[in-house]
Coordinates of C-alpha atoms (C1' of nucleotides) in Angstrom, one line a residue:
Chain B
M1 CA -23.4 7.9 -16.3
G2 CA -21.2 5.0 -17.4
Q3 CA -18.1 7.0 -16.7
D4 CA -17.5 9.5 -19.4
I5 CA -17.3 7.4 -22.5
A6 CA -19.0 8.8 -25.5
G7 CA -20.6 6.3 -27.9
R8 CA -23.7 5.2 -26.1
G9 CA -25.4 7.6 -28.3
D10 CA -24.9 7.8 -32.1
P11 CA -21.2 7.9 -32.8
V12 CA -21.9 9.6 -36.2
K13 CA -23.6 12.5 -34.4
L14 CA -20.4 13.0 -32.5
L15 CA -18.3 13.1 -35.7
E16 CA -20.7 15.6 -37.2
L17 CA -20.2 17.8 -34.2
L18 CA -16.5 17.4 -34.4
W19 CA -16.3 18.3 -38.0
G20 CA -18.9 21.0 -37.9
R21 CA -21.1 19.1 -40.2
D22 CA -24.4 19.8 -38.4
K23 CA -26.9 20.1 -41.2
A24 CA -28.0 23.6 -40.7
P25 CA -31.6 23.6 -39.4
R26 CA -33.9 25.8 -41.4
R27 CA -36.6 26.4 -39.0
G28 CA -36.9 27.4 -35.4
P29 CA -35.2 30.3 -33.6
K30 CA -31.5 30.9 -33.9
P31 CA -29.5 29.3 -31.2
K32 CA -28.4 31.8 -28.4
I33 CA -24.9 30.5 -28.4
A34 CA -22.5 28.3 -30.5
L35 CA -21.2 24.9 -29.8
E36 CA -17.8 26.2 -29.6
Q37 CA -18.6 28.5 -26.8
I38 CA -19.9 25.6 -24.8
V39 CA -16.8 23.6 -25.4
Q40 CA -14.5 26.5 -24.6
A41 CA -16.3 27.2 -21.4
A42 CA -16.0 23.5 -20.4
V43 CA -12.3 23.5 -21.2
D44 CA -11.8 26.7 -19.2
I45 CA -13.5 25.2 -16.1
A46 CA -11.6 22.0 -16.5
D47 CA -8.2 23.7 -16.8
A48 CA -9.0 25.9 -13.8
E49 CA -10.7 23.5 -11.4
G50 CA -10.4 20.0 -12.8
I51 CA -12.7 17.8 -14.8
E52 CA -14.9 17.1 -11.9
A53 CA -15.9 20.8 -11.7
V54 CA -17.3 20.5 -15.2
S55 CA -21.0 19.8 -14.8
T56 CA -23.6 20.4 -17.5
R57 CA -25.3 22.9 -15.2
R58 CA -22.1 24.8 -14.6
V59 CA -21.2 25.0 -18.3
A60 CA -24.7 26.0 -19.2
D61 CA -24.5 28.8 -16.6
A62 CA -21.1 29.9 -17.9
V63 CA -22.4 30.5 -21.4
G64 CA -25.7 31.9 -20.2
I65 CA -28.2 29.3 -21.0
S66 CA -30.5 27.2 -18.8
P67 CA -29.2 23.9 -17.6
M68 CA -31.4 21.8 -20.0
S69 CA -30.6 24.0 -23.0
F70 CA -27.2 22.4 -22.9
Y71 CA -28.7 19.3 -24.4
T72 CA -29.9 21.1 -27.5
H73 CA -26.3 21.5 -28.4
V74 CA -24.6 18.4 -27.1
P75 CA -26.3 15.0 -26.9
S76 CA -24.7 14.2 -23.5
K77 CA -21.9 14.9 -21.2
A78 CA -19.8 12.1 -22.8
E79 CA -19.9 13.9 -26.2
L80 CA -18.9 17.0 -24.5
H81 CA -15.8 15.3 -23.2
D82 CA -14.8 14.2 -26.7
L83 CA -15.4 17.7 -28.1
M84 CA -13.2 19.1 -25.3
L85 CA -10.4 16.7 -26.2
D86 CA -10.4 17.6 -29.8
H87 CA -10.7 21.3 -29.0
I88 CA -7.6 21.4 -26.9
A89 CA -5.7 19.5 -29.6
A90 CA -5.8 22.6 -31.8
P91 CA -2.4 24.0 -31.0
G92 CA 0.5 21.8 -32.1
K93 CA -1.3 21.1 -35.3
E94 CA 1.7 22.5 -37.2
A95 CA 5.3 21.3 -37.1
P96 CA 7.9 23.9 -36.5
P97 CA 9.5 25.4 -39.7
D98 CA 13.0 24.0 -39.0
W99 CA 11.5 20.6 -38.7
P100 CA 13.2 19.1 -41.8
Q101 CA 16.6 20.1 -40.8
M102 CA 16.4 18.3 -37.5
D103 CA 17.4 14.7 -37.1
W104 CA 14.9 12.3 -35.9
R105 CA 16.0 12.2 -32.3
A106 CA 15.5 16.0 -32.1
R107 CA 12.2 15.8 -33.8
M108 CA 10.9 13.0 -31.4
T109 CA 12.2 14.9 -28.4
L110 CA 10.5 18.0 -29.6
V111 CA 7.2 16.2 -30.0
A112 CA 7.5 14.5 -26.7
E113 CA 8.3 17.7 -24.8
A114 CA 5.5 19.5 -26.5
M115 CA 3.1 16.7 -25.5
W116 CA 4.5 16.9 -21.9
G117 CA 3.6 20.6 -21.8
F118 CA 0.2 19.9 -23.2
Y119 CA -0.7 17.4 -20.4
L120 CA 0.6 19.8 -17.8
Q121 CA -1.6 22.5 -19.2
H122 CA -4.6 20.1 -19.4
P123 CA -4.0 17.5 -16.6
W124 CA -7.6 16.5 -16.6
V125 CA -7.1 14.7 -19.9
L126 CA -5.2 12.1 -18.0
Q127 CA -8.2 11.2 -15.9
F128 CA -10.0 9.8 -18.8
Q129 CA -9.9 6.3 -19.9
T130 CA -8.4 6.4 -23.3
H131 CA -11.1 4.9 -25.5
R132 CA -12.0 4.9 -29.1
P133 CA -10.0 7.6 -30.6
V134 CA -11.5 11.1 -31.0
L135 CA -11.5 11.4 -34.8
G136 CA -11.7 15.1 -34.9
P137 CA -9.7 17.4 -37.2
N138 CA -7.4 18.7 -34.5
T139 CA -6.6 15.3 -33.1
L140 CA -5.9 14.0 -36.6
A141 CA -3.6 16.9 -37.3
A142 CA -1.7 16.5 -34.1
Y143 CA -1.2 12.8 -34.9
E144 CA 0.0 13.8 -38.3
V145 CA 2.7 16.0 -36.8
A146 CA 3.8 13.3 -34.4
L147 CA 4.1 10.8 -37.3
G148 CA 6.1 13.3 -39.3
S149 CA 8.8 13.1 -36.7
V150 CA 9.7 9.5 -37.7
E151 CA 9.0 9.9 -41.4
G152 CA 11.8 8.8 -43.7
I153 CA 14.2 7.5 -41.2
G154 CA 14.1 3.9 -42.2
L155 CA 11.0 2.6 -40.5
D156 CA 8.2 0.8 -42.2
D157 CA 4.7 2.1 -41.7
L158 CA 3.8 -0.2 -38.9
E159 CA 7.0 0.6 -37.1
M160 CA 6.3 4.2 -37.5
D161 CA 3.0 3.9 -35.8
L162 CA 4.6 1.8 -33.0
A163 CA 7.3 4.3 -32.5
V164 CA 4.9 7.2 -32.2
T165 CA 2.6 5.3 -30.0
A166 CA 5.5 4.3 -27.7
L167 CA 6.4 8.0 -27.6
M168 CA 2.9 9.0 -26.5
D169 CA 2.7 6.2 -24.0
I170 CA 6.0 7.1 -22.4
V171 CA 4.9 10.8 -22.1
V172 CA 1.5 9.8 -20.7
G173 CA 3.0 7.4 -18.2
T174 CA 5.6 9.8 -16.8
V175 CA 3.6 13.0 -17.0
R176 CA 0.9 11.7 -14.7
N177 CA 3.3 12.1 -11.8
A178 CA 4.0 15.7 -12.8
A179 CA 0.4 16.6 -13.2
R180 CA -0.2 15.3 -9.6
E181 CA 1.7 18.0 -7.9
K182 CA -0.5 21.0 -8.7
T183 CA -3.6 19.0 -8.5
V184 CA -2.9 17.6 -5.1
R185 CA -1.8 20.8 -3.6
D186 CA -5.0 22.5 -4.9
A187 CA -7.2 19.8 -3.6
T188 CA -5.6 19.3 -0.2
G189 CA -4.4 22.7 0.6
M190 CA -1.3 21.0 1.8
S191 CA 2.2 21.3 0.3
D192 CA 4.3 18.2 -0.3
D193 CA 6.6 19.5 2.5
E194 CA 3.9 19.9 4.9
W195 CA 2.4 16.5 4.1
W196 CA 5.8 14.9 4.6
R197 CA 6.2 16.6 8.0
R198 CA 2.9 15.5 9.1
I199 CA 3.4 11.8 8.4
E200 CA 7.2 11.6 9.4
P201 CA 6.5 10.7 13.0
F202 CA 4.3 7.7 11.9
L203 CA 6.9 6.5 9.4
E204 CA 9.5 6.2 12.0
T205 CA 7.4 3.6 13.8
I206 CA 7.4 1.2 10.8
D207 CA 9.7 -1.7 10.7
Y208 CA 11.5 -1.6 7.5
A209 CA 13.1 -5.0 7.8
P210 CA 10.8 -6.5 5.0
Y211 CA 11.9 -3.7 2.6
P212 CA 15.7 -3.8 2.6
I213 CA 16.3 -2.5 -0.9
S214 CA 13.6 0.2 -0.7
S215 CA 15.0 1.6 2.5
R216 CA 18.4 1.8 1.0
V217 CA 17.4 3.2 -2.4
G218 CA 15.5 6.1 -1.1
P219 CA 14.2 7.4 2.1
V220 CA 11.7 4.5 2.1
A221 CA 8.6 6.4 2.7
G222 CA 9.2 8.9 -0.1
A223 CA 10.7 6.3 -2.4
E224 CA 8.5 6.8 -5.5
Y225 CA 7.6 10.3 -4.4
G226 CA 10.6 11.8 -3.0
A227 CA 12.9 10.3 -5.6
G228 CA 11.3 12.9 -7.5
D229 CA 11.5 15.1 -10.3
P230 CA 9.0 13.5 -12.8
H231 CA 10.6 15.3 -15.7
R232 CA 13.9 13.7 -14.9
A233 CA 12.1 10.3 -14.9
F234 CA 10.6 11.1 -18.2
K235 CA 14.0 12.1 -19.6
F236 CA 15.6 8.9 -18.3
A237 CA 12.9 6.7 -19.8
F238 CA 12.8 8.5 -23.1
E239 CA 16.6 8.6 -23.5
R240 CA 16.7 4.8 -23.1
F241 CA 13.9 4.5 -25.5
L242 CA 15.6 6.7 -28.1
D243 CA 18.8 4.7 -27.6
G244 CA 16.9 1.5 -28.2
M245 CA 15.3 3.1 -31.4
E246 CA 18.8 4.0 -32.6
L247 CA 20.0 0.5 -32.1
M248 CA 16.9 -0.8 -34.1
L249 CA 17.6 1.6 -36.9
E250 CA 21.2 0.5 -37.0
R251 CA 20.3 -3.1 -37.2
K252 CA 17.8 -2.4 -39.9
A253 CA 20.3 -0.5 -42.0
G254 CA 23.0 -3.1 -41.5
R255 CA 20.7 -5.9 -42.5
K256 CA 19.8 -4.0 -45.7
A257 CA 23.4 -3.0 -46.6
Chain Y
M1 CA -15.8 16.1 -3.9
G2 CA -12.3 17.4 -4.9
Q3 CA -11.8 14.4 -7.1
D4 CA -10.7 11.5 -5.1
I5 CA -7.6 12.8 -3.4
A6 CA -7.0 11.6 0.1
G7 CA -5.3 14.0 2.4
R8 CA -7.8 16.7 3.0
G9 CA -8.3 14.9 6.2
D10 CA -5.5 13.8 8.6
P11 CA -2.9 11.9 6.5
V12 CA -1.7 10.1 9.6
K13 CA -5.2 8.7 10.2
L14 CA -5.0 7.2 6.7
L15 CA -1.6 5.6 7.6
E16 CA -3.1 4.2 10.8
L17 CA -5.8 2.5 8.8
L18 CA -3.4 1.2 6.2
W19 CA -1.2 -0.4 8.8
G20 CA -4.0 -1.5 11.1
R21 CA -2.8 0.8 13.8
D22 CA -6.2 1.9 15.0
K23 CA -5.8 2.4 18.7
A24 CA -8.4 -0.2 19.8
P25 CA -11.3 1.7 21.3
R26 CA -12.2 0.5 24.8
R27 CA -15.8 1.7 25.0
G28 CA -18.9 1.5 22.9
P29 CA -20.3 -1.5 21.0
K30 CA -18.2 -3.7 18.9
P31 CA -18.2 -2.7 15.2
K32 CA -20.6 -4.9 13.2
I33 CA -18.1 -5.2 10.4
A34 CA -14.3 -4.9 9.9
L35 CA -12.5 -2.3 7.7
E36 CA -11.2 -5.1 5.5
Q37 CA -14.7 -6.1 4.5
I38 CA -15.5 -2.6 3.5
V39 CA -12.4 -2.3 1.3
Q40 CA -12.9 -5.8 -0.2
A41 CA -16.5 -5.0 -1.1
A42 CA -15.4 -1.8 -2.7
V43 CA -12.8 -3.5 -4.7
D44 CA -15.2 -6.1 -5.8
I45 CA -17.6 -3.5 -7.1
A46 CA -14.8 -1.6 -8.9
D47 CA -13.5 -4.7 -10.5
A48 CA -17.0 -5.7 -11.7
E49 CA -18.5 -2.4 -12.7
G50 CA -15.8 0.2 -12.6
I51 CA -14.8 2.8 -10.0
E52 CA -17.8 5.0 -10.7
A53 CA -20.1 2.3 -9.4
V54 CA -18.3 2.5 -6.0
S55 CA -20.5 4.8 -4.0
T56 CA -20.4 5.0 -0.2
R57 CA -24.0 4.0 -0.1
R58 CA -23.4 1.0 -2.4
V59 CA -20.5 -0.1 -0.3
A60 CA -22.3 0.2 2.9
D61 CA -25.2 -1.8 1.5
A62 CA -22.9 -4.5 0.3
V63 CA -21.5 -5.1 3.8
G64 CA -24.9 -4.7 5.5
I65 CA -24.6 -1.4 7.3
S66 CA -26.4 1.8 6.9
P67 CA -25.1 4.5 4.5
M68 CA -23.7 6.8 7.1
S69 CA -22.2 3.9 9.2
F70 CA -19.6 3.8 6.5
Y71 CA -18.1 6.9 7.9
T72 CA -17.4 5.3 11.3
H73 CA -14.9 3.2 9.6
V74 CA -13.5 5.4 6.8
P75 CA -13.0 9.1 7.2
S76 CA -14.2 9.8 3.6
K77 CA -14.4 8.3 0.2
A78 CA -10.9 9.5 -0.7
E79 CA -9.4 7.4 2.1
L80 CA -11.4 4.4 0.9
H81 CA -9.7 4.8 -2.5
D82 CA -6.3 4.7 -1.0
L83 CA -7.2 1.7 1.0
M84 CA -8.4 0.0 -2.1
L85 CA -5.2 0.7 -3.8
D86 CA -3.1 -0.8 -1.1
H87 CA -5.5 -3.7 -0.7
I88 CA -5.1 -4.9 -4.3
A89 CA -1.4 -4.6 -4.2
A90 CA -1.3 -7.6 -1.9
P91 CA -0.5 -10.2 -4.5
G92 CA 2.9 -9.8 -6.2
K93 CA 4.3 -9.1 -2.8
E94 CA 6.8 -11.9 -3.3
A95 CA 9.2 -12.5 -6.1
P96 CA 9.3 -15.8 -7.8
P97 CA 11.7 -18.4 -6.3
D98 CA 13.8 -18.7 -9.5
W99 CA 14.3 -14.9 -9.3
P100 CA 18.1 -15.0 -8.6
Q101 CA 18.9 -17.2 -11.6
M102 CA 17.3 -14.9 -14.1
D103 CA 19.1 -12.1 -15.8
W104 CA 18.0 -8.6 -15.3
R105 CA 16.2 -8.4 -18.6
A106 CA 14.0 -11.4 -17.7
R107 CA 13.4 -10.1 -14.3
M108 CA 12.3 -6.6 -15.5
T109 CA 10.1 -8.3 -18.2
L110 CA 8.5 -10.4 -15.6
V111 CA 7.7 -7.5 -13.3
A112 CA 6.4 -5.5 -16.3
E113 CA 4.2 -8.3 -17.5
A114 CA 2.9 -8.9 -14.0
M115 CA 2.1 -5.3 -13.6
W116 CA 0.4 -5.4 -17.0
G117 CA -1.9 -8.1 -15.8
F118 CA -2.5 -6.3 -12.6
Y119 CA -3.8 -3.3 -14.4
L120 CA -6.0 -5.3 -16.7
Q121 CA -7.6 -6.9 -13.6
H122 CA -8.2 -3.6 -12.0
P123 CA -8.4 -1.1 -14.8
W124 CA -10.1 1.4 -12.5
V125 CA -6.7 2.1 -10.9
L126 CA -5.8 3.9 -14.1
Q127 CA -8.6 6.4 -13.7
F128 CA -7.0 7.9 -10.6
Q129 CA -4.6 10.8 -10.7
T130 CA -1.4 9.4 -9.3
H131 CA -0.9 11.5 -6.2
R132 CA 1.1 11.2 -3.1
P133 CA 2.1 7.5 -2.8
V134 CA 0.0 5.2 -0.9
L135 CA 2.4 4.3 1.9
G136 CA 0.7 1.0 2.8
P137 CA 2.4 -2.3 3.5
N138 CA 1.4 -4.0 0.3
T139 CA 2.3 -1.1 -1.9
L140 CA 5.7 -1.0 -0.2
A141 CA 6.2 -4.7 -0.7
A142 CA 5.3 -4.6 -4.4
Y143 CA 7.8 -1.7 -4.8
E144 CA 10.4 -3.7 -3.1
V145 CA 10.0 -6.6 -5.5
A146 CA 10.2 -4.3 -8.5
L147 CA 13.3 -2.7 -7.2
G148 CA 14.8 -6.2 -6.7
S149 CA 14.7 -6.8 -10.5
V150 CA 17.4 -4.3 -11.0
E151 CA 19.5 -5.0 -7.8
G152 CA 23.1 -5.7 -8.4
I153 CA 23.3 -5.1 -12.1
G154 CA 25.6 -2.2 -12.0
L155 CA 23.2 0.7 -11.4
D156 CA 23.5 3.1 -8.5
D157 CA 20.6 3.7 -6.2
L158 CA 19.2 6.6 -8.0
E159 CA 19.4 4.9 -11.3
M160 CA 17.7 1.9 -9.9
D161 CA 14.8 4.0 -8.8
L162 CA 14.7 5.7 -12.3
A163 CA 14.8 2.3 -14.1
V164 CA 11.9 1.0 -12.0
T165 CA 9.9 4.2 -12.4
A166 CA 10.5 4.0 -16.1
L167 CA 9.3 0.4 -16.2
M168 CA 6.1 1.3 -14.3
D169 CA 5.5 4.4 -16.4
I170 CA 5.9 2.4 -19.7
V171 CA 3.4 -0.2 -18.4
V172 CA 0.9 2.4 -17.3
G173 CA 1.2 4.3 -20.5
T174 CA 0.6 1.3 -22.7
V175 CA -1.8 -0.6 -20.7
R176 CA -4.3 2.1 -20.7
N177 CA -5.1 1.3 -24.3
A178 CA -5.7 -2.3 -23.4
A179 CA -7.9 -1.6 -20.5
R180 CA -10.0 0.6 -22.8
E181 CA -11.4 -2.3 -24.9
K182 CA -13.3 -4.1 -22.1
T183 CA -14.4 -0.9 -20.5
V184 CA -15.8 0.7 -23.6
R185 CA -17.6 -2.3 -24.8
D186 CA -19.2 -2.6 -21.4
A187 CA -20.2 1.0 -21.3
T188 CA -21.4 1.4 -24.8
G189 CA -22.8 -2.0 -25.6
M190 CA -21.0 -1.7 -29.0
S191 CA -18.2 -3.8 -30.1
D192 CA -15.2 -2.1 -31.8
D193 CA -16.2 -3.7 -35.1
E194 CA -19.7 -2.4 -34.9
W195 CA -18.6 1.1 -33.9
W196 CA -16.2 1.0 -36.9
R197 CA -19.0 0.0 -39.3
R198 CA -21.2 2.8 -37.9
I199 CA -18.8 5.6 -38.5
E200 CA -17.2 4.4 -41.8
P201 CA -19.7 6.1 -44.2
F202 CA -18.9 9.4 -42.5
L203 CA -15.2 8.8 -42.6
E204 CA -15.4 8.5 -46.3
T205 CA -16.6 12.0 -46.7
I206 CA -13.5 13.5 -45.0
D207 CA -10.7 15.1 -47.1
Y208 CA -7.5 13.5 -46.0
A209 CA -5.3 15.8 -48.0
P210 CA -4.1 17.6 -44.8
Y211 CA -3.0 14.2 -43.3
P212 CA -0.8 12.5 -46.0
I213 CA 1.3 10.5 -43.6
S214 CA -1.5 9.4 -41.4
S215 CA -3.6 8.2 -44.3
R216 CA -0.7 6.2 -45.6
V217 CA 0.5 4.7 -42.3
G218 CA -2.8 3.3 -41.3
P219 CA -6.3 3.4 -42.4
V220 CA -6.5 7.0 -41.2
A221 CA -9.5 6.9 -39.2
G222 CA -8.5 3.9 -37.2
A223 CA -4.8 4.9 -37.0
E224 CA -4.2 4.7 -33.2
Y225 CA -7.0 2.5 -32.7
G226 CA -6.8 0.0 -35.5
A227 CA -3.0 -0.2 -35.5
G228 CA -4.0 -2.2 -32.7
D229 CA -2.8 -4.7 -30.3
P230 CA -1.9 -2.6 -27.3
H231 CA 0.3 -5.5 -25.9
R232 CA 2.3 -5.4 -29.0
A233 CA 2.7 -1.6 -28.5
F234 CA 3.9 -2.4 -25.0
K235 CA 6.4 -4.9 -26.2
F236 CA 7.8 -2.5 -28.8
A237 CA 8.3 0.3 -26.3
F238 CA 9.6 -2.0 -23.6
E239 CA 12.1 -3.8 -25.9
R240 CA 13.5 -0.4 -27.0
F241 CA 13.7 0.6 -23.4
L242 CA 15.5 -2.6 -22.4
D243 CA 18.0 -2.1 -25.3
G244 CA 18.6 1.3 -24.1
M245 CA 19.2 0.1 -20.6
E246 CA 21.6 -2.5 -21.9
L247 CA 23.6 0.2 -23.8
M248 CA 23.7 2.3 -20.6
L249 CA 25.0 -0.7 -18.6
E250 CA 27.6 -1.4 -21.2
R251 CA 28.7 2.2 -21.1
K252 CA 29.0 2.2 -17.4
A253 CA 30.9 -1.1 -17.3
G254 CA 33.3 0.2 -20.1
R255 CA 34.0 3.4 -18.2
K256 CA 34.8 1.5 -15.0
A257 CA 37.0 -1.0 -16.7
Chain X
dA1 C1' -24.6 0.8 41.7
dA2 C1' -25.0 5.0 39.3
dA3 C1' -23.2 8.3 36.4
dT4 C1' -20.5 9.3 32.6
dA5 C1' -17.7 9.2 28.8
dA6 C1' -16.6 7.0 24.5
dC7 C1' -17.9 4.6 21.0
dT8 C1' -21.1 2.6 16.9
dC9 C1' -25.0 2.9 14.3
dT10 C1' -29.0 5.3 12.3
dT11 C1' -32.2 8.9 10.5
dT12 C1' -32.8 13.1 8.5
dA13 C1' -31.4 16.7 5.6
dC14 C1' -28.7 19.5 2.2
dA15 C1' -26.7 20.8 -2.0
dC16 C1' -25.2 18.9 -5.9
dC17 C1' -25.3 15.8 -10.1
dG18 C1' -27.0 13.9 -15.3
dC19 C1' -30.8 14.0 -17.8
dA20 C1' -36.1 12.5 -19.2
dC21 C1' -40.1 14.9 -20.1
dA22 C1' -43.4 18.2 -21.3
dA23 C1' -44.6 22.8 -22.1
dC24 C1' -43.8 27.1 -24.5
dG25 C1' -41.9 30.3 -27.9
dT26 C1' -39.9 31.2 -32.3
dT27 C1' -39.1 30.8 -37.1
dA28 C1' -39.3 29.2 -41.9
dT29 C1' -42.0 26.5 -45.0
dG30 C1' -46.3 24.7 -47.1
Chain Q
dC1 C1' -52.3 31.5 -42.1
dA2 C1' -51.5 26.9 -40.5
dT3 C1' -48.0 23.8 -39.4
dA4 C1' -43.9 21.6 -38.8
dA5 C1' -39.3 22.0 -36.9
dC6 C1' -36.6 23.7 -33.9
dG7 C1' -34.4 26.3 -29.4
dT8 C1' -35.3 27.2 -24.7
dT9 C1' -37.1 26.5 -20.2
dG10 C1' -39.1 24.5 -15.7
dT11 C1' -40.3 20.5 -13.2
dG12 C1' -39.0 16.2 -11.5
dC13 C1' -36.5 11.7 -10.6
dG14 C1' -33.1 9.0 -8.7
dG15 C1' -28.5 9.2 -7.7
dT16 C1' -24.3 11.3 -5.2
dG17 C1' -21.0 12.7 -0.7
dT18 C1' -21.5 13.8 3.8
dA19 C1' -22.9 17.2 7.8
dA20 C1' -25.5 17.0 12.0
dA21 C1' -28.1 15.2 15.5
dG22 C1' -29.9 11.5 18.0
dA23 C1' -30.3 6.7 19.9
dG24 C1' -28.2 2.7 21.6
dT25 C1' -24.2 0.1 23.7
dT26 C1' -20.3 -0.6 26.4
dA27 C1' -16.3 0.3 29.7
dT28 C1' -14.7 3.3 32.9
dT29 C1' -15.1 6.4 36.8
dT30 C1' -17.3 7.9 40.8

DNA sequence: AAATAACTCTTTACACCGCACAACGTTATG
DNA sequence: CATAACGTTGTGCGGTGTAAAGAGTTATTT
């Protein structure tokens, strides 16, 4: 493996799978199972136990085929990952009906919050290197909705893309800290409180003289961690970003007028 | 493996390793190698070939010990990862000398750009789930420097933490797209151009009616990807954020006055 | 000085992984 | 009815993390 990056194989093959464009084979036995079942099973495993629990053998077993039969349906594990990504992008393909009446701030906030929820539901997505975009139907549709949040508010096309990219990047950057909690407790069987209690005696032996600001700003040890609520961090960052966007729009409007 | 999360073992043991507080053993032969050599070797491998190339066997081999001897020095691979993270945080422990003369925007930008460079140098860091903070000396020191960029500009302690967290999150969110490029080319042996040329014929067969905005805003297929320069995306997001911060500071100053 | 405890290092082994390869069975086409 | 194209399966290879047990080395205790 070269770490989960599709594309070593034929990238067109992947697109065909994403868009259901498999030229229907005319000979040979009917497949026991459909591609979608494989992808769904893989997503279920990832949601429940993390991406590292998704092995080709395990997925094959879940849908009732032999380990190697997996490779009849999917070229390699890398392609499975891309198929999984497009698969879970299916919800959120449609903008809410009251979309047009909302102002851009509300729309961007809605998109960002939806995305936040999305990553919390599928935290394993964050473990992938973002790579060449998964050009599947669901992914494209979700991007279309996101773009719609900044349509017609005074940005040119490039700025629209930059704004939406910034939105996504801010969500991804902040939600990682939120996804952590559940994952870590599951993996270590230790709550944050318990972890904290365990290390506290050691932390008291550290000389904090070299860290004057840190030791003032938060209980040093738990600075990043204990300061806390990742969603609050997200809201802080996103509010500043939106304020900055507003300033930009005002400047642009002023220049034009 | 439960995906690379330290803590299943004794978290205090990890702290002892991070701070070099191993109670020196008085019996038995002297260790053939030092912990630092192991960690350095692991970082070298990760920098060169990605985190997935870092196996306990490989690291042991690199420092000249048998595979299992690794476990005499490090409780498990998870702890190795945390040690690696603190190890690479060593540079950037010190703020530049002209630090005090700079205004807060320049300081935050400097910190953010340094962080950007850091992640490009060690892109494998982005593949980890952020989890409980690595409370090592280097990590703490780096955090101290980052906090220093917003010291004394009118924020309270909590806001300082939020501002620095936002800075880090924006960098992480955007730099992922930059780290992608090198990694993907290495893994697939295919340049972005070549990849694009390969899939273009297929993309022309897609009906873009459902994606009116996307197909206008960019060449649809390459929307996120082709829109491009990740560092430009970072600058866009970060500039908006800084503008928003400035507004916040003005509001606070106004309220006080 | 001898015994022992504590330590490092090594070998062996296990259960897992992705997947190449070859064999076999099934189906539609010539 | 032969054949080509396909789905499925079993075997096997080289890799993984690490448990367990043993061998060798050193400082402490007796």
